[in-house]
Coordinates of C-alpha atoms and ligand atoms in Angstrom, one line a residue:
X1 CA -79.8 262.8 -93.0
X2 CA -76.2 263.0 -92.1
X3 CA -74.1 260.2 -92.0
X4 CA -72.0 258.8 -89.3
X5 CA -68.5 259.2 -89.6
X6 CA -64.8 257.7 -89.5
X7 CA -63.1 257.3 -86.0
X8 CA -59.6 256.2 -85.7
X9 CA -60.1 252.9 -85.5
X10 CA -61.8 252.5 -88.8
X11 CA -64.8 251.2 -87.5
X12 CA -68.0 249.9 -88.5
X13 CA -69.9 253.3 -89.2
X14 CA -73.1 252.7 -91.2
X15 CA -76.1 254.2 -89.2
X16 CA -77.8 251.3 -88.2
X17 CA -75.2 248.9 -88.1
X18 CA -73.9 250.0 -84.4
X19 CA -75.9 249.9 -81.1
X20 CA -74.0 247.4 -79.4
X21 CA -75.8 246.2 -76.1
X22 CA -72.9 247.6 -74.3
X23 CA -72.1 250.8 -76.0
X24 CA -73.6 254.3 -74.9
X25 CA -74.8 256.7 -77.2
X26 CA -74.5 260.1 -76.0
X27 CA -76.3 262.8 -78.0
X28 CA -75.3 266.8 -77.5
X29 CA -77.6 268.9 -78.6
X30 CA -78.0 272.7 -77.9
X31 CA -81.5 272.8 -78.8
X32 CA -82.5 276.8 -79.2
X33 CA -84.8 278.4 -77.0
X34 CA -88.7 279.1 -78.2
X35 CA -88.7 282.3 -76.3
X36 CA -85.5 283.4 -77.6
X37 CA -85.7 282.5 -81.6
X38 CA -88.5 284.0 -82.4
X39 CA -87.3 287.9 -81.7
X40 CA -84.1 288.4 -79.9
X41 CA -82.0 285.8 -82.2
X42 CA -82.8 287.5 -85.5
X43 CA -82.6 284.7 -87.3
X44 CA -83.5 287.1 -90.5
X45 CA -83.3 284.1 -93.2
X46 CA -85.4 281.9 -91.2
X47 CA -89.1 281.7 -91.8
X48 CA -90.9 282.6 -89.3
X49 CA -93.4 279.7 -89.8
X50 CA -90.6 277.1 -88.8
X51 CA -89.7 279.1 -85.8
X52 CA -93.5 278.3 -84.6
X53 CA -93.4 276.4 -81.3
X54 CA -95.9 273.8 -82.8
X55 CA -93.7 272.3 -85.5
X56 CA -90.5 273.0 -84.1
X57 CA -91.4 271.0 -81.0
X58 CA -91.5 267.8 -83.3
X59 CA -88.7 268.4 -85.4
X60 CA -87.1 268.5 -82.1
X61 CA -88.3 265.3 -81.0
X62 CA -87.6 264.0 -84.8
X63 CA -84.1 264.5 -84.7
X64 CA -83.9 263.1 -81.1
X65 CA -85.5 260.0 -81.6
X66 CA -83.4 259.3 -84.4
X67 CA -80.9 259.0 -83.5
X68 CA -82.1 257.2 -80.1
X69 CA -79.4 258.3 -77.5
X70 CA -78.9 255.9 -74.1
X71 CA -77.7 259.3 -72.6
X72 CA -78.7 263.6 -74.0
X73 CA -77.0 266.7 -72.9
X74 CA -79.4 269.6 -73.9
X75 CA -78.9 273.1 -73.5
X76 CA -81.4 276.3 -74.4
X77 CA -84.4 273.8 -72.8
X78 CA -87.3 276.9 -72.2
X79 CA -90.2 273.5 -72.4
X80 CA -89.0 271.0 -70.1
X81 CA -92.8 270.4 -69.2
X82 CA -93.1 269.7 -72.8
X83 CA -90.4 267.2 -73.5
X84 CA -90.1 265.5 -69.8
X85 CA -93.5 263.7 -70.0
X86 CA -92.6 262.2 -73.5
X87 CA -89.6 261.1 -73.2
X88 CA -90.7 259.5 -69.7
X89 CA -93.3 257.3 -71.7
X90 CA -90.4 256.3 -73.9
X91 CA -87.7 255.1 -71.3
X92 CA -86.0 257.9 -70.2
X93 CA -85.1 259.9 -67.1
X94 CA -83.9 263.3 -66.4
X95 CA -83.6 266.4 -64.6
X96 CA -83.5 270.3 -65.9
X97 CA -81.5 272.9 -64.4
X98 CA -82.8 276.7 -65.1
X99 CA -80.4 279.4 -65.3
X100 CA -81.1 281.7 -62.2
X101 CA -81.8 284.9 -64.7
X102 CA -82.6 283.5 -67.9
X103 CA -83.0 285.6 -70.8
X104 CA -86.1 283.9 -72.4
X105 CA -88.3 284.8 -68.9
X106 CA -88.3 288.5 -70.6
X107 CA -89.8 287.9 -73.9
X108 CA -93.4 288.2 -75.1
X109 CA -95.2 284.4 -73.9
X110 CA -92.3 283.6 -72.6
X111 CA -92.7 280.0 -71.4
X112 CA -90.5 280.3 -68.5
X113 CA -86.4 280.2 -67.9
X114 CA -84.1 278.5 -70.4
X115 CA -81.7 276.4 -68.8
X116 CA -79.7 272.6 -69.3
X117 CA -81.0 269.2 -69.0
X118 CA -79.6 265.6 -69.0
X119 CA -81.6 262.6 -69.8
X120 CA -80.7 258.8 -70.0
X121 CA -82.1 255.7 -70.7
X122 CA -83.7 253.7 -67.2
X123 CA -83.1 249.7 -68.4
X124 CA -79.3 251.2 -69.3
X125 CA -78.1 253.0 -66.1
X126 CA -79.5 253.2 -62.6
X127 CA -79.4 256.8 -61.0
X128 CA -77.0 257.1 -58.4
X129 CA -77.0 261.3 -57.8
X130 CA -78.0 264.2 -59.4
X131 CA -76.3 268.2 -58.7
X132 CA -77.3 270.6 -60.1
X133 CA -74.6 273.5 -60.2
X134 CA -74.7 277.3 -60.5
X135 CA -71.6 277.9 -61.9
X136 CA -69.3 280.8 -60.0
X137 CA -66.6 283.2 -60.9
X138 CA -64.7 285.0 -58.3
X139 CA -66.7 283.3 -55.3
X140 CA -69.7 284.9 -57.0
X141 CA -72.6 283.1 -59.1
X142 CA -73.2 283.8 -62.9
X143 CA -76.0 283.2 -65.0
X144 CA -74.7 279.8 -66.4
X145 CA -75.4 276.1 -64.8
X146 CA -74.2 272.8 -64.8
X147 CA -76.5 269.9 -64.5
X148 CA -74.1 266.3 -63.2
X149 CA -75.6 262.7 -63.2
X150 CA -73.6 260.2 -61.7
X151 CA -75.1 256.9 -63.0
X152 CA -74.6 252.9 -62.8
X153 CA -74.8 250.6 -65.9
X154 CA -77.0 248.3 -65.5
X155 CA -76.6 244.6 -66.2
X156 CA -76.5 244.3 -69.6
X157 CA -73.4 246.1 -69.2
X158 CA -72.0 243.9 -66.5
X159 CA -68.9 243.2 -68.4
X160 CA -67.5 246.4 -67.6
X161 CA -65.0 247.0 -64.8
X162 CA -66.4 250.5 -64.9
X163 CA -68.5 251.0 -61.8
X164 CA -69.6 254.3 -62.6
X165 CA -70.2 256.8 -65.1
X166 CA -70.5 260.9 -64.6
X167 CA -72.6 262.7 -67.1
X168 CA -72.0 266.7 -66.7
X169 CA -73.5 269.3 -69.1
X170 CA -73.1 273.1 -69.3
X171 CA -74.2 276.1 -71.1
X172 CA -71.1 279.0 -71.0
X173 CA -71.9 282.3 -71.2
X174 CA -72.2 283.4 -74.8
X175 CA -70.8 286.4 -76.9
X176 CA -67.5 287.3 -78.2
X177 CA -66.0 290.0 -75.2
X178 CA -67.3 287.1 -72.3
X179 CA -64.0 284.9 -72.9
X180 CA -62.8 285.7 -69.1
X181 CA -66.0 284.8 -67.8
X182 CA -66.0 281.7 -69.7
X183 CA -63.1 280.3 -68.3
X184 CA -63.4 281.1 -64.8
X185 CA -67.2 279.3 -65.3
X186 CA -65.3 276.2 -67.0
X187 CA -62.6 276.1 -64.7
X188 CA -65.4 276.2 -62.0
X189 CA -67.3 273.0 -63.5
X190 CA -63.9 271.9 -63.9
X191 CA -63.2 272.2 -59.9
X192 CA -66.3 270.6 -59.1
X193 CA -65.9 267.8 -61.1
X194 CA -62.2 266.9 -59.7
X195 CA -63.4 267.0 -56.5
X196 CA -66.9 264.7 -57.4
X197 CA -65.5 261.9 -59.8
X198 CA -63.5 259.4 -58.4
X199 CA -60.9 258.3 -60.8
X200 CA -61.9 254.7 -61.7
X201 CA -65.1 256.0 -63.2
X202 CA -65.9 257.2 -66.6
X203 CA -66.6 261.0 -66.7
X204 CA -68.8 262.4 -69.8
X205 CA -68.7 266.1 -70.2
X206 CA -70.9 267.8 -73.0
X207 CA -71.8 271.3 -73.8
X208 CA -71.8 274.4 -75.6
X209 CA -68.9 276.1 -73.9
X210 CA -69.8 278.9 -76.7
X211 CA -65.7 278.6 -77.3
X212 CA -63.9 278.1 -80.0
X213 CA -60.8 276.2 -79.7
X214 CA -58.4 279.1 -79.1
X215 CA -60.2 280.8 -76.3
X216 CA -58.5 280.2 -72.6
X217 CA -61.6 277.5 -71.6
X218 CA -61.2 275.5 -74.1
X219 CA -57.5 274.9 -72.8
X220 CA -58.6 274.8 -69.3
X221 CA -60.5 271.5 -70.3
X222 CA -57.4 270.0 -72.7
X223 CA -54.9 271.0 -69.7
X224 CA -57.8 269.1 -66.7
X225 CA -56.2 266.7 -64.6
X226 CA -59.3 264.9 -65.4
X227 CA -57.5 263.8 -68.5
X228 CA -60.3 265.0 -70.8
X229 CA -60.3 264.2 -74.8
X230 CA -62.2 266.0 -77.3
X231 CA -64.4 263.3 -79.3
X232 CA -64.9 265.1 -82.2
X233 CA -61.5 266.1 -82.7
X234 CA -61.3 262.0 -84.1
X235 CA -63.5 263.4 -87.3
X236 CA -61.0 265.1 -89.3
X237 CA -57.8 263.3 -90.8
X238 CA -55.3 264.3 -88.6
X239 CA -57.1 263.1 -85.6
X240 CA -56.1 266.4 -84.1
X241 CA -58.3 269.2 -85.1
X242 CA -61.9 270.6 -83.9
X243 CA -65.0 270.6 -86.8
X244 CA -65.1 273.4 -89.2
X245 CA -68.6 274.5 -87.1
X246 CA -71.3 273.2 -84.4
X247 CA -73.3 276.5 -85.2
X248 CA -74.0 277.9 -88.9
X249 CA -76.5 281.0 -89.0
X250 CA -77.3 284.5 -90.1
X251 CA -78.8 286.9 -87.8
X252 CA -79.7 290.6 -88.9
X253 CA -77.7 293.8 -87.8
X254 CA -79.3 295.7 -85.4
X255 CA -76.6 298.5 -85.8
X256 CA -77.5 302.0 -88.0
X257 CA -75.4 300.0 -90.9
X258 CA -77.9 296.8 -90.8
X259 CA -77.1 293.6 -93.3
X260 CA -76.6 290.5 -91.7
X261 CA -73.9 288.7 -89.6
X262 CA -72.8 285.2 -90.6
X263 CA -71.6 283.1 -87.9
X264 CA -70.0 279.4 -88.5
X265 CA -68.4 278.5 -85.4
X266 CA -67.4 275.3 -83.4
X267 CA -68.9 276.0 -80.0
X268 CA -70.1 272.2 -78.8
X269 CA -68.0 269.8 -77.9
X270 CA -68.4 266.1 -76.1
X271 CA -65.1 265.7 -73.4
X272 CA -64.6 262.1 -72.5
X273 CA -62.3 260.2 -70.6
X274 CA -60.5 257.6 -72.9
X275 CA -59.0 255.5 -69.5
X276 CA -62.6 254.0 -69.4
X277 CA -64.6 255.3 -72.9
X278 CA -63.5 253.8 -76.0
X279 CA -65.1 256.1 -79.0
X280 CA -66.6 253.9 -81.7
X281 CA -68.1 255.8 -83.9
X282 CA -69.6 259.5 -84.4
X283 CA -72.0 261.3 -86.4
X284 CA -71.2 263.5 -89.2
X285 CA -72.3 267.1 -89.4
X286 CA -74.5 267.8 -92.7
X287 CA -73.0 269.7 -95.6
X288 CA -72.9 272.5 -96.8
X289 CA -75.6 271.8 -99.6
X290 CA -77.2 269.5 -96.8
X291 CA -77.8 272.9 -94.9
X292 CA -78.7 275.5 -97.2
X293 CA -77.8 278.9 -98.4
X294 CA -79.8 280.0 -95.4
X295 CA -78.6 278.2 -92.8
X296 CA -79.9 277.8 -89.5
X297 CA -82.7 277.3 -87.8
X298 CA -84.9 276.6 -90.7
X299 CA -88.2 274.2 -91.4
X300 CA -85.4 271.2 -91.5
X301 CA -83.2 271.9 -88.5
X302 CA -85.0 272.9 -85.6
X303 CA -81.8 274.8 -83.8
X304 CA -79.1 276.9 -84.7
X305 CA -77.0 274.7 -83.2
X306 CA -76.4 270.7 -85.1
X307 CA -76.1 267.5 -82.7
X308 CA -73.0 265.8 -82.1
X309 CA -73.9 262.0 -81.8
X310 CA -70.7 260.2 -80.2
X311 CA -70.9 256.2 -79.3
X312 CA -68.6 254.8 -77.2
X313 CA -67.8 251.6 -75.3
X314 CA -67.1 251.0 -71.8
X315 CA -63.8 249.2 -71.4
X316 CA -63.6 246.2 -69.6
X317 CA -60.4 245.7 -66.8
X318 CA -57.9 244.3 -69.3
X319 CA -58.5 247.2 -71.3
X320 CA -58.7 250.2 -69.1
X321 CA -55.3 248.8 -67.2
Ligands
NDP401 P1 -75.9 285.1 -72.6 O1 -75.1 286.2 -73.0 O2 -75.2 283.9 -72.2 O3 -76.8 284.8 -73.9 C1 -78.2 284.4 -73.8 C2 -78.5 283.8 -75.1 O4 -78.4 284.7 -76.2 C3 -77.8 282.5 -75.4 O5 -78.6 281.5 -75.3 C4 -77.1 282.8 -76.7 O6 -77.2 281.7 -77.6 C5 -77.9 283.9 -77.3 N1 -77.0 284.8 -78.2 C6 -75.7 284.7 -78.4 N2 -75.3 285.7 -79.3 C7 -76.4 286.4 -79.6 C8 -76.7 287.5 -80.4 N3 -75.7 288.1 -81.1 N4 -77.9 287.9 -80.5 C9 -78.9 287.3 -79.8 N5 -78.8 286.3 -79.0 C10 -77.5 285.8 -78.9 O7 -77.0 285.5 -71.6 P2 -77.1 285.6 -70.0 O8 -77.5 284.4 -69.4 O9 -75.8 286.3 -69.5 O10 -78.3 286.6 -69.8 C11 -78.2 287.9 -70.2 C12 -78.7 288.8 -69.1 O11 -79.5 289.7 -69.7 C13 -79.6 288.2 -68.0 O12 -78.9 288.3 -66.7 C14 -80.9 289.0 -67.9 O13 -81.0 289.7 -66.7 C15 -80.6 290.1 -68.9 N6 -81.7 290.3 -69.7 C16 -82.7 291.2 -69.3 C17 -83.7 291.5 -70.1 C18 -84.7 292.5 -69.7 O14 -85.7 292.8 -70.4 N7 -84.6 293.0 -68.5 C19 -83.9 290.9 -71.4 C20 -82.9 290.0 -71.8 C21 -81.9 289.7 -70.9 P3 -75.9 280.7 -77.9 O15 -75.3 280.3 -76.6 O16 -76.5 279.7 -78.7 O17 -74.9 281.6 -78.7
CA402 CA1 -78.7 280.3 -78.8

């Protein structure tokens, strides 16, 4: 199991040891799609016995309940139906977003559209509204949606000047030659999310932009008059720098030349705004070893993609000022 990591601040870290009443713990997770893993991803390395929708639906719901978010960002979600009813009988609401032409609606069984979904905790935050956003570029819509909660915390919190909090997630379009695209999508979100948040409230955005750090989107979010930090960016020493990888896995060729295509990249990220959000502590990714010569998904980690666990506190008035 990973651990949780070093912020700034030198805080408290030891899993366990946090969960303060007042602090939200906001899990992003791009979770893999059951109608896309099993043939289109070519996860070659992967057995197919761990790709089996049966298992993998509880090592999904494993690695969620551990680490017991208040708020989730999810991404590649083809079994709503499957994980809304649950996580309802545990405390949580939500809402899923499908993308308009998903992908997974063309594979054998397919289960329906992939698409984005928030969830967060009822006796922490009291739904205020809900969009959900096809994203455009160039006036026109794209296959990629947003899904926005604007929420209130609930008592518990009441020390808080924060009146507010905005909860946006996104899935950008993937593939390397798509970085145009990309940007125009994020700098849509972006748009929408100027115009929505006012600027007293707190304003969570999580995703996988499926962007490295040097792609235009990526700056589109640094450069936001939204005033948007990078949490994970508080992981390595300089304070300064993105994770080595969100994403580690090996897919087979399907060109004349075959072998296999390694791909360790940093594609997720959680964007806060540090006016009202004070990060407290965030989760490690697992090592090298941790993972495995074969990468993922595999019988351990149910995704391709790793979760990025980020806890923050709301800061009161004297703080915020
Ligand atoms: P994207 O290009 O955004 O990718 C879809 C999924 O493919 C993502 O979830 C992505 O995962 C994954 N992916 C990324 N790289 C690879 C790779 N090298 N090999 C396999 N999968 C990869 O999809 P769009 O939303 O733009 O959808 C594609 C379009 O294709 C749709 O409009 C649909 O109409 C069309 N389509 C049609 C089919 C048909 O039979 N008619 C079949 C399939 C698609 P991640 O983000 O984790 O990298
Ligand atoms: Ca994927």
């Amino acid at each position: 199991r990973p651990s949780w990591g070093q912020t700034e601040e030198g805080m408290l870290t030891q899993e366990g040891t946090l969960k303060e009443a007042c602090n939200i713990r906001v899990m992003q997770w791009n979770v893999l799609s059951q109608g896309l893993c099993l043939g289109r991803d070519n996860f070659v390395r992967c057995p197919k016995e761990a790709l089996q929708w049966n298992l993998r639906r509880l090592r999904m719901l494993e690695e969620i309940l551990q680490y017991d978010p208040d708020i989730m960002c999810l991404q590649e979600v083809d079994h709503f139906g499957f994980l809304c009813p649950i996580l309802s009988a545990i405390g949580y609401d939500g809402a899923f977003c499908p993308k308009p032409d998903s992908p997974a609606l063309y594979v054998k069984d397919s289960n329906g559209p992939d698409g984005c979904c928030v969830f967060y905790k009822l006796n922490k935050f009291e739904f205020v509204d809900k969009d959900t956003v096809v994203l455009k570029a160039d006036d026109a819509y794209t296959n990629q949606v947003s899904v926005v909660f604007t929420l209130r915390p609930r008592a518990l919190c009441s020390s808080s000047s924060i009146q507010q909090l905005c909860i946006a997630t996104t899935h950008l379009k993937a593939k390397y030659g798509w970085e145009e695209l990309r940007h125009k999508q994020g700098s849509y979100l972006l748009d929408f999310l100027e115009k929505k948040v006012n600027r007293s409230d707190a304003l969570l955005v999580c995703g996988d932009l499926n962007a490295d750090c040097v792609e235009p989107v990526y700056n589109a979010f640094v450069q936001s008059s939204l005033k948007l930090s990078s949490a994970y960016k508080d992981l390595s020493p300089d304070g300064a720098t993105e994770p080595n990888y969100t994403t580690w896995k090996i897919r087979g060729r399907t060109g004349p030349e075959g072998g296999e295509q390694h791909v360790c990249r940093t594609l997720d990220y959680i964007w806060y705004t540090d006016h009202a959000l004070k990060l407290k502590a965030l989760l490690n990714f697992p090592t090298d070893e941790q993972i495995g010569q074969d990468r993922l998904p595999s019988f351990r980690y149910p995704s391709d993609h790793f979760s990025l666990v980020a806890e923050f506190a709301l800061l009161k008035a004297t703080e915020s000022d």
